[in-house]
Amino acid sequence: MSVRESFAALAGLLWHGSTAKGDFPDWAPRLLLNLRLPRIALAILTGAGLSVAGASFQGTFRNPLAEPYLLGVSAGAALGATIAIIWKPLFSLGMYTVPLLAFAGAILAAFLVYRLATFAGHTQSASLLLSGVAVGSTLTAVLSFLMVTTERDLHTVVVWLMGGLGAATWHKVFLALPVVAAGFSYIVLNAQRMNLLLMGEDRARELGVDSQRTRRNIMVAASVTTAAVVAFSGLIGFIGLMVPHIMRLLVGPDHRRLLPASALFGAFLLLLADTVARTVLAPQEIPVGIITAATGGPFFLYLLRSRRGV
Amino acid sequence: MASSPDSHLPAPFSPPSDRETASPLIYDLRGVEVAFENRRILGPLDLQIRAGDFLGILGPNGSGKTTLLRTLTGALRPSRGDVRLLARPAADYHPLEMARLVGVVPQQFSLDFGFTVAEMVAMGRYAQGGHGLAFRPKLRGLPAASPGLLRGEPRTASLRDDEVVAEVLSKTGLTALTSRPVTRLSGGERQRALIAQTLAQDTPVLLLDEPLNNLDLNHQLEIMQLLSSLHEAGRTIAVILHDLNMAAQYCDRLVLLEEGRVAAEGTPQTVLDPRLILEVFKVRVTVHHHGARPYLTPVWSRDQRLPSDRAAPRVHVVAGGGAATPLIEELVARGFAPSLGVVSVFDTDYLTAERYELEVVSAPPFQAFPIDAIQQMETLLEESEALVVAPVFFGSGNLELLHLALRALEQGHPVVFLDPDSCAQRDLAGGEALALTQAALARGARAAPTVDEVVRLLDQLVAGRA
């Protein structure tokens, strides 16, 4: 199908619905409606969600290496998804078994990490990072054990772990959308508080921010957002780490600009990467994480070297 | 630092006439103790800070100054006792409420991301509503017992945030650096940006932890003058300072901490007592006065010995009119124990001796020296390694001192004349002083053109004796 035919089919879909007829194959409007458009929507949600979550973790931890998977969300989601894939019959949730267990695993892992790092009501950044690593590697060990002891579903598990948007449906989009929208709104409304938190919890408190509470809430919002997109898109790396850095170089460190800019650019970047992943070796698809890492890494290095000292 | 009459930071209330009795209590600390892991690092301590106070908090390193300040901000909860801010426990305040009442300049902060100076300072507006996109928690009502303190508050809420930011930037001398990234500031500029951020908060109470860190003398004075004008405008200020003289000059009340307790509290005159300073800081100081305020000078000693040590070699100095002061200070610094005399009471050299608590033979001014003074001096001379004659003016009144020097020579005491070449100009006795000096030099007195040379000769003498 040519580009011209695609646009004609899209116009037909918009004016006459999925049964539109015209200067394009009869199946084209239905393909657009049921496959392409949900995939585009999921790419936008995932890219935006991961980027905003990444920016939030980097800001609240004051650590440029922080990423959305910091609290063990990735390992938790992976383990949940793997359990769902291997013991599918045990959970009668139909097509939502994998995403729901992945989401549950991600939330449980993040909760566990947060609890382990909290002593007498205070949560220290260093303890969070360390317990995130510890919980993550423990869960990954369980995951690896499950993978080597199963043969039947190994391929399915590996494909899920690599991440991809190929299985997007409108149902998935409408399940993820409210979670991502809520998390994103909460985080953006706390943008100025995140700016103040960059000066450290003590200083932010002196300036009027309830630091502990704000940081905890932002971490919860970012982790839930991440869990929601990971549950449907699998583990897509790089976006959540690099997009906030790229945007920080372009629009500066102010979260009131940085967060919306990261959401936009993350959505755009993942959509672009997914399109490339889908078409470059068509009909075979490449895992989208390979595209994001292969293009974003050099672009980031270019920015870093051309705008040094920003 | 310009302070315009149409200042955007008006007085929250007028300074009370009788601070001690009429001013409302801002902070009331009773029996406060702070402990970390069962080790007490502050207290037990009582302290009151009243509206309009300009309180200096002093003390050696580790005496609990910062802990005290963090207890006032509610960042630390006392393990015992009561810290009340406007009659309510400080730790019970929501951070936003606290940030509208109390501005804090901490000892350190970090901001590694590249915000500009203006952006950083604008963050100080958060508590006054300059919060951009952010939820604001509903505040529980401020306490009813906030007498006069919060009148018209928030004072700058009607102003645009950028106007307040521009004003505090100009007050802290940062206008030229407005759009520079904080990461590219020098230490002193960062410190001023931090102070500006706190001033943008526009609070009736200011707590500062060593705000002069990293600042050169010019900016130290500017910041203290700025605090002084904020105090004049009615703000309550408590500031931790290391520079005792800065505290004495600007603060109205001082509290001296020692190992977590209040060692002294009161006016600069009462707190900056040399005995107290020696006890708390283990440093000998001498007190001068600058106006009504005390000014401390440490006893500059490049030698391990103090003048009061028994081991310090004793030297008697013929002094008068301030001519011996540089010599005396150098002798003290080099580990000698000089004694002085005979000098008139309140002679400059007499005051020097008093500052260093040296032995001094004195006489009433404008009279011939009494016999017992001369005898007293001869006794001192017996215990001394040498007699040093400072380049004093000689007239009929003190000519006796040169005769005494000649007698000392005859008895075998070493005598050193400092700068004898200028003797002719200092002779107000019609040539007699010059003649006596030349006679002494002819009989073996040593001549030393400089103070350093005197010290070298004395060192030789002491070494020869040992």
Coordinates of C-alpha atoms in Angstrom, one line a residue, chain B:
Chain B
M1 CA 23.7 47.4 47.6
A2 CA 21.1 50.0 46.9
S3 CA 18.3 50.4 49.4
S4 CA 15.7 52.6 47.9
P5 CA 13.2 54.5 50.0
D6 CA 10.3 52.9 48.0
S7 CA 11.6 49.5 49.0
H8 CA 9.4 46.5 48.1
L9 CA 10.2 44.9 51.4
P10 CA 8.4 47.1 53.9
A11 CA 8.5 46.7 57.6
P12 CA 6.3 43.9 58.9
F13 CA 5.9 45.8 62.1
S14 CA 7.6 48.8 63.7
P15 CA 10.5 48.1 66.1
P16 CA 9.1 48.0 69.6
S17 CA 10.3 50.7 72.0
D18 CA 11.2 48.4 74.9
R19 CA 12.3 45.2 73.4
E20 CA 12.9 43.3 76.6
T21 CA 9.4 43.6 78.0
A22 CA 7.1 44.6 75.3
S23 CA 8.1 42.4 72.3
P24 CA 6.2 39.3 71.7
L25 CA 8.0 36.0 72.0
I26 CA 8.8 34.5 68.6
Y27 CA 10.7 31.4 69.8
D28 CA 10.5 29.9 73.3
L29 CA 12.8 27.0 74.0
R30 CA 12.6 25.3 77.4
G31 CA 14.7 22.5 78.6
V32 CA 15.5 21.5 75.0
E33 CA 17.7 18.5 74.3
V34 CA 18.6 17.0 71.0
A35 CA 20.1 13.6 70.9
F36 CA 21.4 11.4 68.1
E37 CA 21.6 7.7 68.8
N38 CA 21.3 8.4 72.6
R39 CA 24.2 10.8 72.5
R40 CA 23.1 14.3 73.5
I41 CA 24.5 16.9 71.2
L42 CA 22.4 19.9 72.4
G43 CA 21.1 21.1 75.6
P44 CA 19.6 21.1 78.1
L45 CA 19.0 24.7 76.9
D46 CA 16.6 27.6 77.5
L47 CA 16.4 30.4 74.9
Q48 CA 13.9 33.1 74.0
I49 CA 13.9 35.0 70.8
R50 CA 11.7 38.0 70.8
A51 CA 10.2 40.0 67.9
G52 CA 12.8 42.5 66.7
D53 CA 15.8 40.6 68.1
F54 CA 19.1 40.6 66.2
L55 CA 20.7 37.6 67.9
G56 CA 24.1 36.3 67.2
I57 CA 24.8 32.6 67.9
L58 CA 28.5 32.0 68.7
G59 CA 30.5 29.0 69.8
P60 CA 33.4 26.8 68.8
N61 CA 33.1 24.1 66.1
G62 CA 30.8 21.3 67.3
S63 CA 29.2 23.4 70.1
G64 CA 25.7 22.8 68.7
K65 CA 25.0 26.0 66.7
T66 CA 23.7 24.3 63.6
T67 CA 21.8 21.8 65.6
L68 CA 20.1 24.6 67.5
L69 CA 19.2 26.3 64.2
R70 CA 17.8 23.1 62.7
T71 CA 15.8 22.7 65.9
L72 CA 14.3 26.1 65.4
T73 CA 13.3 25.3 61.8
G74 CA 11.6 22.1 62.9
A75 CA 14.0 20.0 60.9
L76 CA 15.1 18.4 64.1
R77 CA 12.6 17.3 66.8
P78 CA 13.9 17.8 70.3
S79 CA 14.3 14.6 72.2
R80 CA 13.3 16.4 75.3
G81 CA 11.8 19.8 76.1
D82 CA 9.8 22.2 74.1
V83 CA 10.6 24.3 71.0
R84 CA 7.7 26.7 70.5
L85 CA 7.3 29.1 67.6
L86 CA 4.5 31.6 68.3
A87 CA 3.3 29.3 71.1
R88 CA 3.1 26.3 68.9
P89 CA 5.6 23.4 68.7
A90 CA 7.9 24.2 65.8
A91 CA 7.9 20.6 64.6
D92 CA 4.1 20.7 64.2
Y93 CA 4.2 23.3 61.5
H94 CA 3.5 22.3 57.9
P95 CA 6.6 23.2 55.9
L96 CA 4.6 25.7 53.9
E97 CA 3.4 27.5 57.1
M98 CA 7.0 27.5 58.4
A99 CA 8.3 28.8 55.1
R100 CA 6.0 31.8 55.3
L101 CA 7.2 32.7 58.9
V102 CA 10.8 31.7 58.9
G103 CA 13.4 32.0 56.2
V104 CA 16.5 29.9 56.5
V105 CA 20.0 30.3 55.0
P106 CA 21.6 26.9 55.5
Q107 CA 25.3 26.3 55.7
Q108 CA 25.3 24.5 52.4
F109 CA 23.1 23.5 49.6
S110 CA 23.6 21.9 46.2
L111 CA 22.1 22.7 42.9
D112 CA 23.8 20.7 40.2
F113 CA 21.3 21.4 37.4
G114 CA 21.8 24.5 35.4
F115 CA 19.2 26.9 36.7
T116 CA 19.9 30.6 36.3
V117 CA 20.4 32.8 39.3
A118 CA 17.0 34.4 38.7
E119 CA 15.3 31.0 38.4
M120 CA 17.0 29.9 41.6
V121 CA 16.0 33.0 43.5
A122 CA 12.4 32.8 42.2
M123 CA 12.2 29.4 43.9
G124 CA 12.2 31.3 47.1
R125 CA 8.7 32.6 46.1
Y126 CA 7.2 29.2 46.4
A127 CA 5.7 29.7 49.8
Q128 CA 4.3 33.1 48.9
G129 CA 2.4 31.6 46.0
G130 CA 5.0 31.8 43.2
H131 CA 4.7 28.1 42.7
G132 CA 3.8 27.9 39.0
L133 CA 1.9 24.6 38.4
A134 CA 1.5 23.1 41.8
F135 CA -1.2 22.0 44.2
R136 CA -1.2 24.1 47.4
P137 CA -2.2 22.2 50.5
K138 CA -4.9 23.9 52.5
L139 CA -3.4 25.5 55.5
R140 CA -4.6 25.0 59.0
G141 CA -5.3 28.5 60.3
L142 CA -2.3 30.3 61.7
P143 CA -2.3 30.5 65.5
A144 CA -4.5 33.2 67.0
A145 CA -1.6 34.2 69.3
S146 CA 0.6 35.8 66.7
P147 CA 0.6 39.3 68.1
G148 CA 1.2 41.9 65.5
L149 CA 3.8 39.7 63.9
L150 CA 1.8 38.8 60.8
R151 CA 0.1 42.1 60.3
G152 CA -0.3 42.7 56.6
E153 CA 1.2 39.3 55.8
P154 CA 2.1 38.2 53.2
R155 CA 3.7 41.5 52.5
T156 CA 4.9 40.9 48.9
A157 CA 2.0 38.7 47.8
S158 CA 0.5 41.6 45.9
L159 CA 3.7 42.2 44.0
R160 CA 4.7 40.2 41.0
D161 CA 7.2 37.5 41.8
D162 CA 9.6 38.9 39.2
E163 CA 9.6 42.3 40.9
V164 CA 10.5 40.8 44.2
V165 CA 13.2 38.7 42.6
A166 CA 14.7 41.8 40.8
E167 CA 14.8 43.6 44.1
V168 CA 16.5 40.9 46.2
L169 CA 19.0 40.4 43.3
S170 CA 19.9 44.1 43.5
K171 CA 20.1 44.0 47.3
T172 CA 22.6 41.1 47.2
G173 CA 24.6 42.6 44.3
L174 CA 23.7 39.9 41.8
T175 CA 21.8 41.9 39.2
A176 CA 24.6 41.5 36.7
L177 CA 24.5 37.7 37.1
T178 CA 20.8 37.4 36.7
S179 CA 20.8 35.0 33.8
R180 CA 24.0 33.1 34.6
P181 CA 23.7 29.4 35.4
V182 CA 24.1 28.7 39.1
T183 CA 26.6 26.0 38.2
R184 CA 29.0 28.7 36.9
L185 CA 29.0 30.9 40.0
S186 CA 32.0 31.3 42.3
G187 CA 31.6 30.3 45.9
G188 CA 30.8 33.8 47.1
E189 CA 28.3 34.3 44.3
R190 CA 26.5 31.1 45.2
Q191 CA 26.4 32.1 48.8
R192 CA 24.8 35.5 47.9
A193 CA 22.3 33.7 45.5
L194 CA 21.3 31.5 48.5
I195 CA 20.8 34.5 50.7
A196 CA 18.8 36.2 47.9
Q197 CA 16.6 33.1 47.6
T198 CA 15.8 33.3 51.3
L199 CA 15.1 37.0 51.1
A200 CA 12.7 36.4 48.3
Q201 CA 10.7 34.3 50.7
D202 CA 10.0 37.6 52.6
T203 CA 9.5 36.2 56.0
P204 CA 9.3 38.1 59.3
V205 CA 11.9 35.8 60.9
L206 CA 15.3 35.0 59.4
L207 CA 17.7 32.2 60.6
L208 CA 21.1 32.2 59.0
D209 CA 23.9 29.6 59.4
E210 CA 27.2 31.2 58.8
P211 CA 26.0 33.4 55.9
L212 CA 29.4 35.0 55.5
N213 CA 31.0 31.7 54.4
N214 CA 33.0 32.1 51.2
L215 CA 32.5 35.9 51.1
D216 CA 35.3 38.4 50.8
L217 CA 35.4 41.2 53.4
N218 CA 33.5 43.6 51.1
H219 CA 30.6 41.2 50.7
Q220 CA 30.7 40.2 54.3
L221 CA 30.1 43.8 55.3
E222 CA 27.4 44.2 52.7
I223 CA 25.5 41.2 53.9
M224 CA 25.8 42.3 57.5
Q225 CA 24.6 45.7 56.6
L226 CA 21.7 44.2 54.6
L227 CA 20.7 42.1 57.7
S228 CA 21.0 45.2 59.8
S229 CA 18.6 47.1 57.5
L230 CA 16.2 44.2 57.5
H231 CA 16.4 44.2 61.3
E232 CA 15.8 48.0 61.3
A233 CA 12.7 47.3 59.2
G234 CA 11.4 45.1 62.0
R235 CA 12.5 41.6 61.1
T236 CA 13.7 39.1 63.7
I237 CA 17.1 37.7 62.9
A238 CA 19.2 34.9 64.5
V239 CA 22.5 34.4 62.8
I240 CA 25.3 31.9 63.5
L241 CA 28.7 33.7 63.1
H242 CA 32.3 32.6 63.5
D243 CA 33.6 36.2 63.4
L244 CA 33.2 37.4 67.0
N245 CA 33.8 41.0 66.0
M246 CA 31.2 40.9 63.2
A247 CA 28.8 39.6 65.8
A248 CA 29.8 42.3 68.3
Q249 CA 29.4 45.1 65.7
Y250 CA 26.0 44.1 64.3
C251 CA 24.1 41.9 66.8
D252 CA 22.2 43.4 69.7
R253 CA 22.3 40.2 71.7
L254 CA 24.7 37.3 71.7
V255 CA 24.4 33.7 72.9
L256 CA 27.6 31.8 73.3
L257 CA 27.3 28.0 73.1
E258 CA 29.7 25.5 74.6
E259 CA 29.2 21.8 74.2
G260 CA 25.6 22.2 73.5
R261 CA 24.8 24.5 76.4
V262 CA 24.5 28.2 76.8
A263 CA 27.8 29.4 78.3
A264 CA 26.8 33.1 78.2
E265 CA 24.0 35.2 76.9
G266 CA 23.5 39.0 76.8
T267 CA 24.9 42.1 75.2
P268 CA 28.1 41.9 73.2
Q269 CA 29.8 43.7 76.2
T270 CA 28.9 40.9 78.6
V271 CA 29.4 37.9 76.3
L272 CA 32.7 38.9 74.7
D273 CA 34.6 38.8 78.0
P274 CA 38.3 37.7 77.5
R275 CA 38.0 35.2 80.4
L276 CA 34.9 33.7 78.8
I277 CA 36.5 33.6 75.4
L278 CA 39.6 31.9 76.8
E279 CA 37.5 29.3 78.6
V280 CA 35.2 28.5 75.6
F281 CA 37.5 29.0 72.6
K282 CA 40.9 28.4 74.4
V283 CA 42.2 31.6 72.8
R284 CA 43.6 34.6 74.6
V285 CA 42.2 37.8 73.3
T286 CA 42.5 41.5 74.2
V287 CA 39.5 43.8 74.2
H288 CA 39.4 47.1 72.4
H289 CA 36.3 49.2 71.7
H290 CA 34.9 50.4 68.5
G291 CA 32.3 52.8 69.6
A292 CA 30.3 51.2 72.4
R293 CA 30.9 47.7 70.9
P294 CA 33.8 45.5 72.0
Y295 CA 36.4 44.5 69.5
L296 CA 38.6 41.5 70.2
T297 CA 42.1 40.9 69.0
P298 CA 43.7 37.5 69.6
V299 CA 47.0 37.6 71.2
W300 CA 49.1 36.8 68.1
S301 CA 51.6 34.3 69.3
R302 CA 54.0 32.6 67.0
D303 CA 55.5 30.9 70.0
Q304 CA 54.1 28.0 72.0
R305 CA 54.7 30.0 75.2
L306 CA 52.3 32.5 76.6
P307 CA 53.6 35.6 78.5
S308 CA 52.1 34.1 81.7
D309 CA 54.2 30.9 81.4
R310 CA 56.9 30.5 84.0
A311 CA 59.3 29.3 81.2
A312 CA 58.9 32.6 79.3
P313 CA 62.1 34.6 79.6
R314 CA 61.5 37.9 81.3
V315 CA 62.6 41.2 79.8
H316 CA 62.1 44.7 81.3
V317 CA 61.2 47.5 78.9
V318 CA 61.6 51.2 79.4
A319 CA 58.4 52.5 77.8
G320 CA 56.3 55.6 77.4
G321 CA 54.0 57.4 74.9
G322 CA 53.3 54.3 72.9
A323 CA 56.9 54.0 71.7
A324 CA 57.2 50.5 73.2
T325 CA 54.0 49.0 71.9
P326 CA 55.3 47.5 68.7
L327 CA 58.2 46.1 70.7
I328 CA 56.0 44.7 73.4
E329 CA 53.6 43.0 70.9
E330 CA 56.5 41.4 69.1
L331 CA 58.1 40.2 72.3
V332 CA 54.8 38.6 73.4
A333 CA 54.4 37.0 69.9
R334 CA 58.0 35.6 70.2
G335 CA 57.4 34.0 73.6
F336 CA 59.0 36.6 75.9
A337 CA 57.3 37.9 79.1
P338 CA 58.0 41.6 79.0
S339 CA 57.4 43.9 82.0
L340 CA 57.0 47.6 81.7
G341 CA 57.9 50.7 83.6
V342 CA 57.9 53.2 84.8
V343 CA 55.0 54.5 82.8
S344 CA 52.1 56.9 83.5
V345 CA 48.7 55.4 84.1
F346 CA 46.7 55.4 80.8
D347 CA 49.8 56.0 78.8
T348 CA 49.4 54.1 75.4
D349 CA 52.1 51.6 76.5
Y350 CA 50.4 51.2 79.8
L351 CA 47.1 50.2 78.0
T352 CA 49.1 47.8 75.9
A353 CA 50.5 46.1 79.0
E354 CA 47.1 46.0 80.5
R355 CA 45.6 44.3 77.4
Y356 CA 48.2 41.6 77.6
E357 CA 48.0 41.4 81.4
L358 CA 51.7 42.2 81.7
E359 CA 53.5 43.3 84.9
V360 CA 53.7 47.1 84.8
V361 CA 55.2 49.7 87.2
S362 CA 53.0 52.8 86.9
A363 CA 52.9 56.3 88.3
P364 CA 50.4 59.1 88.2
P365 CA 50.7 61.2 85.1
F366 CA 52.4 64.6 84.8
Q367 CA 54.6 64.1 88.0
A368 CA 58.1 62.9 88.8
F369 CA 58.2 59.2 89.4
P370 CA 57.8 58.3 93.1
I371 CA 60.7 56.6 94.8
D372 CA 58.9 53.3 95.4
A373 CA 58.1 53.1 91.7
I374 CA 61.8 53.2 90.9
Q375 CA 62.5 50.6 93.6
Q376 CA 59.8 48.4 92.2
M377 CA 61.3 48.6 88.8
E378 CA 64.7 47.7 90.1
T379 CA 63.2 44.6 91.7
L380 CA 61.7 43.6 88.3
L381 CA 65.0 44.2 86.6
E382 CA 66.7 41.7 89.0
E383 CA 64.4 39.0 87.6
S384 CA 64.8 39.9 84.0
E385 CA 67.2 38.7 81.4
A386 CA 67.8 42.2 80.1
L387 CA 66.6 45.7 80.0
V388 CA 65.4 47.1 76.7
V389 CA 65.1 50.9 76.3
A390 CA 62.4 51.7 73.7
P391 CA 62.7 54.9 71.6
V392 CA 60.7 57.0 74.0
F393 CA 60.8 60.8 74.3
F394 CA 62.9 61.8 77.3
G395 CA 62.3 65.0 79.3
S396 CA 63.1 66.0 82.9
G397 CA 60.2 63.8 84.1
N398 CA 61.5 60.5 82.9
L399 CA 65.3 61.1 82.7
E400 CA 65.6 59.0 85.8
L401 CA 65.0 55.9 83.6
L402 CA 68.2 56.5 81.7
H403 CA 70.1 56.8 85.0
L404 CA 68.6 53.5 86.0
A405 CA 69.8 52.0 82.7
L406 CA 73.4 53.1 83.5
R407 CA 73.2 51.6 87.0
A408 CA 71.9 48.4 85.6
L409 CA 74.9 48.2 83.3
E410 CA 77.2 48.8 86.2
Q411 CA 75.6 45.9 88.0
G412 CA 76.2 43.7 85.0
H413 CA 72.7 43.6 83.5
P414 CA 72.6 43.4 79.7
V415 CA 71.0 46.6 78.3
V416 CA 69.7 47.1 74.7
F417 CA 68.8 50.4 73.2
L418 CA 66.2 50.3 70.4
D419 CA 67.0 52.8 67.7
P420 CA 69.5 55.0 69.6
D421 CA 70.3 56.9 66.5
S422 CA 67.0 58.8 66.7
C423 CA 67.8 59.8 70.3
A424 CA 68.7 63.4 69.4
Q425 CA 65.2 64.0 68.0
R426 CA 63.7 62.5 71.2
D427 CA 65.7 64.5 73.6
L428 CA 63.5 67.1 75.3
A429 CA 66.0 67.5 78.2
G430 CA 68.5 69.8 76.5
G431 CA 71.0 67.2 75.4
E432 CA 71.2 65.3 78.7
A433 CA 69.3 62.3 77.4
L434 CA 71.6 62.0 74.4
A435 CA 74.6 62.2 76.6
L436 CA 73.3 59.5 79.0
T437 CA 72.5 57.3 76.0
Q438 CA 75.9 57.7 74.5
A439 CA 77.5 57.0 77.9
A440 CA 75.5 53.8 78.2
L441 CA 76.5 52.7 74.7
A442 CA 80.2 53.4 75.6
R443 CA 79.9 51.2 78.7
G444 CA 78.7 48.2 76.8
A445 CA 75.0 48.7 76.1
R446 CA 74.0 47.2 72.8
A447 CA 72.4 49.2 70.0
A448 CA 69.6 47.6 67.9
P449 CA 68.2 49.5 64.9
T450 CA 65.0 47.4 64.6
V451 CA 62.6 45.4 66.8
D452 CA 63.8 42.2 65.0
E453 CA 67.4 43.0 66.0
V454 CA 66.3 43.4 69.6
V455 CA 64.6 40.0 69.5
R456 CA 67.8 38.5 67.9
L457 CA 70.0 39.9 70.6
L458 CA 67.6 38.7 73.4
D459 CA 67.5 35.2 71.8
Q460 CA 71.3 35.1 71.9
L461 CA 71.3 36.2 75.5
V462 CA 68.8 33.5 76.5
A463 CA 70.7 30.9 74.5
G464 CA 74.0 31.9 76.1
R465 CA 72.5 31.7 79.5
A466 CA 71.2 28.1 78.8

